[in-house]
Coordinates of C-alpha atoms in Angstrom, one line a residue:
M13 CA 1.8 50.8 19.4
K14 CA -1.9 50.3 20.0
N15 CA -2.8 47.5 22.4
K16 CA -4.5 44.9 20.2
Y17 CA -5.1 42.6 23.2
I18 CA -7.0 45.1 25.3
A19 CA -8.8 46.5 22.3
G20 CA -10.4 43.1 21.9
I21 CA -11.9 43.1 25.3
V22 CA -15.3 44.5 24.4
A23 CA -15.9 42.0 21.7
A24 CA -14.6 39.1 23.7
A25 CA -16.8 40.0 26.7
A26 CA -19.8 38.8 24.7
I27 CA -18.2 35.4 24.5
I28 CA -17.5 35.0 28.2
S29 CA -20.6 36.6 29.5
G30 CA -23.8 37.9 27.9
C31 CA -25.4 39.3 31.0
E32 CA -25.0 43.0 31.9
S33 CA -27.2 42.5 35.0
L34 CA -24.5 40.2 36.5
D35 CA -26.9 37.6 37.9
Y36 CA -24.0 35.1 37.8
I37 CA -25.4 33.3 34.8
P38 CA -22.7 33.5 32.0
G39 CA -23.7 33.5 28.4
D40 CA -23.0 30.0 27.4
Q41 CA -20.8 30.2 24.4
M42 CA -18.0 29.5 26.9
S43 CA -19.8 26.5 28.3
G44 CA -20.5 24.8 25.0
Q45 CA -18.7 21.8 23.7
T46 CA -17.3 23.8 20.8
F47 CA -15.6 26.5 22.8
W48 CA -12.7 25.1 24.9
Q49 CA -10.7 23.7 21.9
T50 CA -8.0 26.0 20.6
E51 CA -5.3 28.4 21.6
D52 CA -7.4 31.2 20.3
H53 CA -10.3 30.1 22.6
A54 CA -8.0 30.2 25.6
R55 CA -6.9 33.6 24.7
Q56 CA -10.5 34.8 24.2
A57 CA -11.4 33.4 27.6
A58 CA -8.5 35.3 29.2
V59 CA -9.7 38.5 27.4
G60 CA -13.1 38.1 29.1
L61 CA -11.4 38.1 32.5
Y62 CA -9.9 41.6 31.9
A63 CA -13.3 42.8 30.6
A64 CA -14.8 41.8 34.0
M65 CA -11.8 43.3 35.9
K66 CA -12.0 46.7 34.3
A67 CA -15.8 47.1 34.7
D68 CA -16.7 50.2 36.6
W69 CA -18.0 48.5 39.8
C70 CA -15.1 46.1 39.8
F71 CA -11.8 48.0 39.4
G72 CA -12.8 50.5 36.7
L73 CA -13.6 53.2 39.3
E74 CA -10.5 52.7 41.4
F75 CA -9.5 56.4 41.3
T76 CA -12.8 57.4 42.9
F77 CA -12.0 55.9 46.3
D78 CA -9.9 59.0 47.2
M79 CA -13.2 60.8 47.8
C80 CA -13.6 58.5 50.9
T81 CA -10.4 60.0 52.4
D82 CA -8.8 63.2 53.4
L83 CA -7.4 63.7 49.9
A84 CA -10.6 64.5 48.0
D85 CA -14.2 65.6 48.4
G86 CA -17.1 64.6 46.2
T87 CA -20.7 63.8 45.4
T88 CA -20.5 60.4 43.7
P89 CA -20.1 57.4 43.5
W90 CA -19.2 56.8 47.1
A91 CA -21.1 59.7 48.8
D92 CA -22.6 57.4 51.5
I93 CA -19.3 55.9 52.4
S94 CA -17.5 59.2 52.2
R95 CA -19.9 61.0 54.4
G96 CA -20.7 58.2 56.8
N97 CA -24.2 59.4 57.6
S98 CA -26.1 57.2 55.2
F99 CA -23.7 54.3 54.9
A100 CA -25.9 51.2 55.2
S101 CA -26.2 47.5 54.1
N102 CA -28.5 48.6 51.3
S103 CA -25.9 51.0 49.8
S104 CA -25.9 50.6 46.0
G105 CA -22.1 51.1 45.9
V106 CA -21.5 48.4 48.5
Q107 CA -23.8 45.9 46.7
N108 CA -22.4 46.7 43.2
H109 CA -18.8 46.2 44.3
W110 CA -19.7 42.9 46.0
Q111 CA -21.5 41.6 42.9
Y112 CA -19.0 42.7 40.3
L113 CA -16.1 41.3 42.3
Y114 CA -17.8 38.0 42.6
E115 CA -18.5 38.1 38.8
L116 CA -14.7 38.3 38.3
V117 CA -14.3 35.4 40.7
H118 CA -16.8 33.2 38.9
R119 CA -15.4 34.0 35.5
S120 CA -11.9 33.2 36.8
N121 CA -13.2 29.9 38.2
T122 CA -14.8 29.0 34.8
V123 CA -11.5 29.6 33.0
I124 CA -9.4 27.7 35.6
R125 CA -11.8 24.7 35.5
N126 CA -12.0 24.5 31.7
V127 CA -8.6 25.5 30.4
K128 CA -6.7 22.7 32.2
N129 CA -8.3 20.0 29.9
M130 CA -7.9 21.9 26.6
P131 CA -6.0 20.2 23.8
I132 CA -3.4 23.0 23.6
S133 CA 0.1 23.6 24.7
Q134 CA 0.9 23.3 28.4
Q135 CA 2.6 26.8 28.3
T136 CA -0.7 28.4 27.2
I137 CA -2.7 26.4 29.8
D138 CA -0.3 27.6 32.5
R139 CA -0.2 31.2 31.5
V140 CA -4.0 31.5 31.2
T141 CA -4.4 29.7 34.5
G142 CA -1.9 32.1 36.1
E143 CA -3.9 35.1 34.8
A144 CA -7.1 33.7 36.2
K145 CA -5.6 33.0 39.6
F146 CA -4.1 36.5 39.7
L147 CA -7.4 38.1 39.0
R148 CA -9.3 35.9 41.4
A149 CA -6.7 36.7 44.1
M150 CA -7.1 40.4 43.2
A151 CA -10.9 40.2 43.7
Y152 CA -10.7 38.3 47.0
F153 CA -8.1 40.6 48.3
R154 CA -10.4 43.5 47.7
M155 CA -13.3 41.7 49.3
L156 CA -11.0 40.9 52.3
N157 CA -10.3 44.6 52.7
C158 CA -14.0 45.6 52.3
W159 CA -15.8 42.9 54.4
G160 CA -13.2 40.7 56.1
G161 CA -14.2 37.1 55.7
V162 CA -16.5 36.3 52.8
P163 CA -17.9 33.1 51.1
Y164 CA -15.1 31.4 49.2
Y165 CA -15.8 29.7 45.8
D166 CA -13.1 28.1 43.8
E167 CA -13.1 26.4 40.4
S168 CA -15.0 23.4 41.8
C169 CA -18.1 25.7 41.8
D170 CA -19.7 25.6 38.4
I171 CA -21.7 28.8 38.2
N172 CA -23.8 27.4 35.3
E173 CA -25.1 24.7 37.6
Q174 CA -24.9 26.3 41.0
F175 CA -25.9 29.9 40.5
A176 CA -29.3 29.4 42.3
N177 CA -27.6 27.7 45.2
L178 CA -24.6 29.8 46.2
D179 CA -25.0 29.4 49.9
A180 CA -21.5 29.0 51.3
P181 CA -21.0 30.6 54.8
R182 CA -18.3 33.2 55.3
S183 CA -14.8 31.9 55.5
S184 CA -12.6 33.6 58.1
A185 CA -10.4 36.6 57.1
D186 CA -7.3 34.4 57.6
E187 CA -8.7 31.7 55.3
I188 CA -9.4 34.2 52.6
R189 CA -6.0 35.7 52.9
Q190 CA -4.3 32.3 52.6
H191 CA -6.4 31.5 49.5
V192 CA -5.1 34.8 48.0
I193 CA -1.5 34.0 48.9
D194 CA -1.9 30.5 47.4
D195 CA -3.3 31.8 44.1
L196 CA -0.6 34.4 43.8
T197 CA 2.1 31.9 44.5
D198 CA 0.8 29.7 41.8
A199 CA 0.5 32.7 39.5
I200 CA 4.1 33.6 40.1
A201 CA 5.1 30.1 39.0
K202 CA 3.0 30.1 35.8
L203 CA 3.1 33.7 34.5
P204 CA 5.7 35.0 32.1
V205 CA 8.1 37.9 33.0
N206 CA 6.6 39.8 30.1
W207 CA 4.4 39.4 27.0
D208 CA 4.8 40.4 23.4
A209 CA 3.9 44.0 22.5
A210 CA 0.5 42.8 21.1
D211 CA -0.4 41.4 24.5
L212 CA 0.5 44.5 26.5
G213 CA -1.8 44.7 29.6
R214 CA -1.9 41.0 30.5
T215 CA -0.7 40.3 34.0
T216 CA 2.9 39.2 34.6
K217 CA 5.1 37.4 37.1
G218 CA 6.2 40.8 38.4
A219 CA 2.6 41.9 39.0
A220 CA 1.9 38.7 41.0
Y221 CA 5.0 39.4 43.1
A222 CA 3.9 43.0 43.7
L223 CA 0.3 42.0 44.7
R224 CA 1.5 39.2 47.0
G225 CA 3.9 41.7 48.6
K226 CA 1.0 44.0 49.2
V227 CA -1.1 41.3 50.8
Y228 CA 1.8 40.6 53.1
L229 CA 2.3 44.3 53.9
F230 CA -1.4 44.7 54.8
N231 CA -1.1 41.8 57.1
R232 CA 2.1 43.3 58.7
Q233 CA 4.3 40.4 57.5
W234 CA 7.2 42.7 56.9
N235 CA 9.9 40.3 55.9
E236 CA 7.7 38.5 53.4
A237 CA 6.6 41.8 51.9
I238 CA 10.3 42.9 51.7
A239 CA 11.2 39.7 49.8
D240 CA 8.5 40.1 47.2
F241 CA 9.0 43.9 46.7
E242 CA 12.8 43.5 46.5
E243 CA 12.3 40.8 43.8
I244 CA 10.9 43.2 41.3
V245 CA 12.6 46.5 42.5
Y246 CA 16.1 44.9 42.4
N247 CA 15.5 42.2 39.8
K248 CA 16.5 39.4 42.1
S249 CA 15.6 36.4 39.9
N250 CA 14.6 38.0 36.6
N251 CA 15.1 41.3 34.7
Y252 CA 11.5 42.6 35.1
G253 CA 12.3 45.8 33.2
Y254 CA 10.5 48.2 35.6
S255 CA 11.8 51.7 36.2
L256 CA 10.4 55.0 37.4
H257 CA 9.1 57.1 34.6
P258 CA 11.5 60.1 34.3
D259 CA 8.6 62.7 34.1
Y260 CA 6.0 62.4 36.9
N261 CA 3.5 64.6 35.0
E262 CA 3.9 62.6 31.7
L263 CA 3.3 59.3 33.5
F264 CA -0.4 60.1 33.8
R265 CA -0.7 61.4 30.2
L266 CA 0.3 58.4 28.1
Y267 CA -2.1 57.6 25.3
N268 CA -2.5 56.1 21.9
G269 CA -0.8 52.9 22.9
N270 CA 2.2 54.5 24.7
H271 CA 3.3 52.6 27.8
S272 CA 5.6 53.4 30.7
P273 CA 7.9 50.8 32.3
E274 CA 6.7 52.1 35.7
M275 CA 3.3 50.4 35.1
I276 CA 3.4 47.0 36.6
F277 CA -0.3 46.2 36.1
S278 CA -2.5 48.8 34.5
I279 CA -5.8 49.3 32.7
Q280 CA -5.0 50.2 29.1
S281 CA -7.1 52.8 27.2
I282 CA -7.6 52.7 23.5
D283 CA -9.0 55.7 21.6
G284 CA -10.6 58.8 23.1
N285 CA -13.6 58.9 20.9
T286 CA -16.1 56.1 20.0
A287 CA -14.2 53.2 18.6
G288 CA -12.1 51.9 21.5
Y289 CA -12.2 51.6 25.3
A290 CA -11.2 54.1 27.9
L291 CA -11.9 54.7 31.6
N292 CA -14.4 57.5 32.6
I293 CA -11.9 59.4 34.8
V294 CA -12.8 62.9 33.3
G295 CA -16.5 62.2 34.0
Y296 CA -15.7 62.3 37.7
F297 CA -12.5 64.4 37.9
G298 CA -13.0 66.9 35.1
N299 CA -14.4 70.4 35.4
K300 CA -16.9 72.4 33.4
S301 CA -14.2 73.7 31.1
T302 CA -13.2 70.1 30.1
M303 CA -14.3 68.7 26.7
R304 CA -17.4 70.5 25.3
L305 CA -18.2 72.0 28.7
I306 CA -19.9 68.7 29.7
A307 CA -17.6 67.2 32.2
S308 CA -18.6 67.7 35.9
N309 CA -16.3 67.9 38.9
C310 CA -18.0 65.1 40.9
I311 CA -14.7 64.6 42.8
V312 CA -12.3 67.5 43.7
P313 CA -8.9 67.6 45.5
S314 CA -9.3 68.6 49.2
T315 CA -7.8 71.5 51.0
T316 CA -6.2 68.9 53.2
L317 CA -4.3 67.4 50.3
V318 CA -3.2 70.8 48.9
D319 CA -2.0 72.1 52.3
M320 CA 0.0 68.9 52.9
Y321 CA 2.5 69.5 50.1
E322 CA 5.9 70.8 51.2
N323 CA 7.8 73.9 50.2
L324 CA 10.4 73.4 47.4
D325 CA 13.1 73.1 50.1
G326 CA 11.2 70.4 51.8
S327 CA 10.1 72.5 54.8
P328 CA 6.5 72.4 55.9
F329 CA 4.1 74.8 54.2
N330 CA 2.2 77.3 56.4
W331 CA -0.4 79.7 55.1
D332 CA 0.4 82.2 58.0
D333 CA 3.9 82.6 56.6
L334 CA 2.3 84.3 53.5
F335 CA -0.9 85.8 54.9
P336 CA -0.9 86.6 58.6
G337 CA -3.9 85.2 60.5
F338 CA -4.9 83.0 57.6
N339 CA -5.1 79.7 59.5
S340 CA -7.2 81.1 62.4
G341 CA -9.1 83.6 60.3
G342 CA -12.5 82.9 58.9
P343 CA -13.8 82.8 55.3
E344 CA -14.1 86.6 55.0
L345 CA -10.4 87.1 55.8
R346 CA -9.4 84.5 53.3
R347 CA -11.6 86.0 50.6
K348 CA -9.8 89.3 51.2
Y349 CA -6.5 87.7 50.6
M350 CA -7.5 85.4 47.7
S351 CA -10.5 86.6 45.7
V352 CA -11.1 89.1 42.9
A353 CA -14.0 90.7 41.2
I354 CA -15.1 89.8 37.6
D355 CA -17.6 91.6 35.4
Q356 CA -21.1 90.5 34.9
G357 CA -20.3 89.0 31.5
S358 CA -17.6 86.9 33.2
T359 CA -15.0 87.7 30.6
K360 CA -12.4 89.5 32.6
V361 CA -11.2 90.5 36.0
T362 CA -12.4 94.0 36.9
D363 CA -10.9 94.5 40.3
L364 CA -8.1 92.8 42.2
L365 CA -9.6 94.1 45.5
E366 CA -7.0 93.3 48.1
C367 CA -5.8 90.2 46.4
D368 CA -2.2 89.9 45.2
T369 CA -2.6 87.2 42.6
T370 CA 1.1 86.7 42.1
K371 CA 1.5 86.0 45.8
V372 CA -1.4 83.6 45.7
M373 CA 0.1 81.7 42.7
D374 CA 3.4 81.6 44.5
A375 CA 1.8 79.9 47.5
Y376 CA 1.2 76.9 45.2
R377 CA 4.0 77.0 42.6
L378 CA 6.8 77.4 45.1
R379 CA 6.0 74.0 46.5
D380 CA 6.5 70.3 45.7
P381 CA 6.0 70.2 41.9
R382 CA 3.5 67.4 42.3
L383 CA 1.0 69.9 43.8
C384 CA 0.6 71.9 40.6
Q385 CA 0.9 68.8 38.4
N386 CA -1.9 67.1 40.3
V387 CA -4.1 70.1 41.0
I388 CA -5.4 73.2 39.2
T389 CA -4.7 75.9 41.7
P390 CA -6.1 79.5 41.8
Y391 CA -5.1 81.9 39.0
S392 CA -3.3 79.2 37.1
H393 CA -4.3 78.3 33.6
Y394 CA -5.7 75.1 32.1
L395 CA -6.2 74.3 28.4
G396 CA -9.8 73.2 28.2
T397 CA -12.1 73.4 25.2
D398 CA -15.1 75.4 24.0
A399 CA -18.6 73.9 23.3
G400 CA -17.3 72.7 20.0
S401 CA -14.4 70.7 21.5
N402 CA -11.8 73.3 20.3
P403 CA -8.9 74.0 22.6
M404 CA -9.5 77.1 24.7
D405 CA -7.3 78.6 27.5
K406 CA -9.1 78.9 30.8
Q407 CA -8.1 80.4 34.1
F408 CA -9.2 79.3 37.6
V409 CA -10.3 82.5 39.3
L410 CA -11.6 82.9 42.8
A411 CA -14.4 85.3 42.3
D412 CA -16.0 87.3 45.1
P413 CA -19.8 86.8 44.5
T414 CA -20.5 90.1 46.1
K415 CA -18.3 92.0 43.8
G416 CA -19.4 91.0 40.3
G417 CA -20.6 88.0 38.3
A418 CA -19.8 84.3 38.6
P419 CA -17.2 82.5 36.4
M420 CA -18.6 80.9 33.3
E421 CA -16.8 78.0 31.5
A422 CA -18.1 79.3 28.2
M423 CA -15.9 82.4 28.7
A424 CA -12.4 82.5 30.0
F425 CA -12.9 80.9 33.4
I426 CA -13.2 77.5 35.0
R427 CA -16.5 76.9 36.9
N428 CA -17.3 74.5 39.6
S429 CA -20.6 72.7 38.8
E430 CA -21.4 72.3 42.5
G431 CA -20.9 76.0 43.3
W432 CA -18.0 75.1 45.6
N433 CA -14.8 77.2 45.8
S434 CA -12.8 74.1 45.6
Y435 CA -9.6 73.1 43.8
F436 CA -9.8 71.0 40.6
W437 CA -7.9 68.0 39.4
R438 CA -5.2 68.4 36.8
K439 CA -3.9 64.9 37.1
W440 CA -5.7 62.6 34.5
I441 CA -7.4 65.5 32.8
P442 CA -6.4 65.9 29.1
T443 CA -5.4 69.3 27.8
G444 CA -7.4 70.7 24.9
N445 CA -8.5 67.8 22.6
L446 CA -5.1 66.1 22.3
D447 CA -4.8 67.3 18.7
G448 CA -8.1 65.7 17.8
Y449 CA -7.4 62.3 19.4
W450 CA -9.8 63.0 22.2
G451 CA -13.5 63.8 21.7
E452 CA -15.5 62.1 24.4
Y453 CA -15.4 63.5 27.9
N454 CA -16.3 60.2 29.4
R455 CA -13.5 58.3 27.6
T456 CA -10.2 59.3 29.2
P457 CA -7.5 57.9 26.9
Y458 CA -4.8 57.4 29.5
E459 CA -3.2 54.3 30.9
F460 CA -4.4 53.9 34.5
P461 CA -2.2 52.0 37.1
L462 CA -3.6 49.5 39.5
I463 CA 0.0 48.7 40.5
R464 CA 3.0 50.8 39.6
L465 CA 6.6 50.9 40.6
G466 CA 6.4 54.2 42.5
D467 CA 3.7 52.6 44.8
V468 CA 5.8 49.5 45.3
I469 CA 8.9 51.5 46.2
L470 CA 7.0 53.3 48.9
M471 CA 5.5 50.0 50.2
L472 CA 9.0 48.6 50.3
A473 CA 10.1 51.7 52.3
E474 CA 7.3 51.1 54.7
A475 CA 8.2 47.4 55.2
Y476 CA 11.8 48.3 55.7
N477 CA 10.9 50.9 58.3
E478 CA 8.6 48.6 60.2
S479 CA 11.3 45.9 60.2
G480 CA 13.8 48.4 61.8
A481 CA 15.8 49.2 58.6
V482 CA 15.1 53.0 58.7
E483 CA 18.1 54.0 56.5
K484 CA 16.9 51.6 53.8
A485 CA 13.5 53.1 54.0
V486 CA 15.0 56.6 53.6
A487 CA 16.8 55.5 50.5
E488 CA 13.6 54.2 48.8
V489 CA 11.6 57.3 49.6
N490 CA 14.4 59.5 48.3
K491 CA 14.1 57.8 44.9
I492 CA 10.5 59.1 44.7
R493 CA 11.4 62.6 45.8
E494 CA 14.4 62.8 43.5
R495 CA 12.2 62.2 40.4
V496 CA 10.3 65.5 41.1
G497 CA 13.3 67.5 42.2
M498 CA 12.5 67.5 46.0
P499 CA 15.4 67.3 48.4
G500 CA 16.1 63.9 49.9
L501 CA 15.4 63.0 53.5
N502 CA 18.5 63.3 55.7
S503 CA 20.1 65.5 53.1
G504 CA 21.2 68.5 55.3
A505 CA 18.5 70.8 56.4
S506 CA 17.1 70.2 59.9
W507 CA 13.6 69.8 58.6
L508 CA 14.7 66.9 56.4
A509 CA 16.2 64.9 59.2
V510 CA 14.5 61.6 60.1
A511 CA 14.1 61.1 63.8
G512 CA 13.6 57.3 63.9
H513 CA 10.8 54.9 63.1
D514 CA 7.7 57.0 64.0
D515 CA 9.0 60.1 62.1
M516 CA 9.8 57.9 59.1
A517 CA 6.4 56.2 59.2
D518 CA 4.7 59.7 59.1
R519 CA 6.9 60.7 56.2
I520 CA 6.1 57.6 54.2
R521 CA 2.4 58.2 54.8
R522 CA 2.7 61.8 53.6
E523 CA 4.8 60.8 50.6
R524 CA 2.2 58.3 49.6
A525 CA -0.4 61.1 49.7
F526 CA 1.8 63.4 47.6
E527 CA 2.7 60.7 45.1
L528 CA -0.5 58.7 44.7
A529 CA -3.2 61.3 45.0
G530 CA -6.0 60.6 42.5
E531 CA -5.1 56.9 42.2
G532 CA -7.5 55.5 44.9
Q533 CA -4.9 54.0 47.2
R534 CA -5.4 56.3 50.2
Y535 CA -8.6 54.7 51.5
W536 CA -7.1 51.3 51.9
D537 CA -4.0 52.8 53.4
L538 CA -5.9 54.7 56.1
R539 CA -7.9 51.7 57.1
R540 CA -4.9 49.4 57.4
W541 CA -3.0 52.0 59.4
G542 CA -5.9 52.4 61.8
M543 CA -6.1 56.1 60.8
L544 CA -9.5 56.3 59.2
E545 CA -11.2 57.9 62.2
E546 CA -8.6 60.6 62.7
S547 CA -8.7 61.5 59.0
I548 CA -12.5 62.2 58.9
K549 CA -13.1 65.9 58.7
N550 CA -15.9 68.0 57.3
A551 CA -15.4 69.0 53.7
T552 CA -14.5 72.7 53.5
D553 CA -13.5 74.8 50.5
I554 CA -10.5 77.1 49.9
F555 CA -12.0 79.8 52.0
G556 CA -13.0 77.5 54.8
D557 CA -16.7 77.4 54.0
L558 CA -18.5 74.2 54.7
M559 CA -19.3 72.0 51.6
Y560 CA -20.7 69.1 53.6
T561 CA -20.3 67.2 56.8
R562 CA -18.7 63.8 57.5
S563 CA -19.2 61.4 60.3
Y564 CA -17.4 58.3 61.6
Q565 CA -18.5 55.2 63.5
T566 CA -16.4 52.2 64.5
R567 CA -18.5 49.9 62.3
H568 CA -17.2 51.8 59.2
E569 CA -13.9 50.0 59.5
L570 CA -15.6 47.1 57.7
W571 CA -18.4 47.5 55.2
P572 CA -21.7 45.8 55.8
I573 CA -22.6 42.6 54.0
P574 CA -25.1 43.8 51.4
L575 CA -28.7 43.2 52.5
V576 CA -29.7 41.6 49.2
E577 CA -26.9 39.1 49.5
M578 CA -28.1 38.1 53.0
E579 CA -31.5 37.5 51.6
R580 CA -30.1 35.3 48.8
N581 CA -27.8 33.4 51.1
L582 CA -29.2 32.7 54.5
N583 CA -25.9 31.3 55.8
L584 CA -24.3 34.8 55.7
T585 CA -23.7 36.6 58.9
Q586 CA -23.5 40.4 59.2
N587 CA -20.4 42.4 60.3
E588 CA -20.4 43.8 63.8
G589 CA -22.5 47.0 64.2
W590 CA -24.6 46.6 61.1

């Protein structure tokens, strides 16, 4: 069924705010005496909140944060943060994220302030208030993770009257966290367990529990996190209806209104052409063989991510087991093992050179199935399109540039628009044109999770492990591994044995990488684990050639307060080191 609620977002956004520049001055249909009167008005106001939440610079680019980690490399939109060398208080990404998050806060405040006095049912008032408090908490939690303490504005701040005088000093990080907890606690009390099918996509009681548990987890409050996660994983007070989707690959390919019970809170996508709404995942993750040969691989899976995936039996993967000297050998040795020659017309392979393509393919396909479901690997095939959007089979070939031409997407091969010999994303990338459903490369018609059960289960495992319940942690992780046919931890082989807390912590961190790659969670994980610095490595391609350098400074643990915000609000103080 198509999601009528989210499909109305674009139209309703004009009601709640008419300013694309986000100068904090809402369009005033919402502020007028005629608006806050009916049940439909309350619903339209809630729709506008989701319009703000899914905006690119709010949470609509969530998947792109992996390029700031060891799981992906890329050119945009977070190049300054990813590379570290030009990360500054005048960064456009830093400024945009701040501004759009506060836009969500102020829209939420407007709704909370006005809906309470509407002449409508108390149930509607409570539910819309719960939605607004959930989304306000979501925005402040992100700001807490980016900047630490920030200025706090609640519903007593009327943006229509105070937009020129937003000069609150920064609250402490602990104060912001408590505000987030309070909002989510109230949202839990007010939100329904589920909505009717027509309102699919609106936040629920289970989503509020999940987000509050995540806040507790990030603050190392293990018992509180366990209680919230167990509530929805084990249906302690209600039947929330969440379950792991049986097919990992299909989970990220649900379109045309199809919905998975694994999705706890997700951004819905309607239509892959021009009439509906869809995230621009392909515009960043796609390749030059995707949809009319227009999509560009702005973000690609890293060699670190690919090399992390285990063998099918759960043992660690090692390139030297297949190609002697591969790990210590340079790019030329790796080209010898992995590249072929193609003809000048780029239509076929003319010489295998010393490459055994079957052996290369086995290096990837005899591993954790999530590797080849998430990543297009060398010599595998991908159903892209031609210039007319017609389905066309393509192959990812590693071509030796000294032995022939370069791969061309217009022919039979996948080409990297940056000239890198990198991997490509398969996760999130539609195949062909989805039987005509999909026609715009920048409109990826899949449901995108901001919170899903697989993530919550792994967070519950982490909280169990940190509280000393290692065996419970093992049981949760094994649920995730079982879905993709990977052997469970502590299931027999010596390499599957868990040797206590530290070993389990490492396994959970790796499992989160295997499972959540391409979903934008890794950056926030690395920072809270205190592992951002050790994860920073130069970006190298499949052969080991340098793509670009990365650097780290201690000040990168918190983002700088945007310079323009400090000019607007003289009561702001800067984070240390900036």
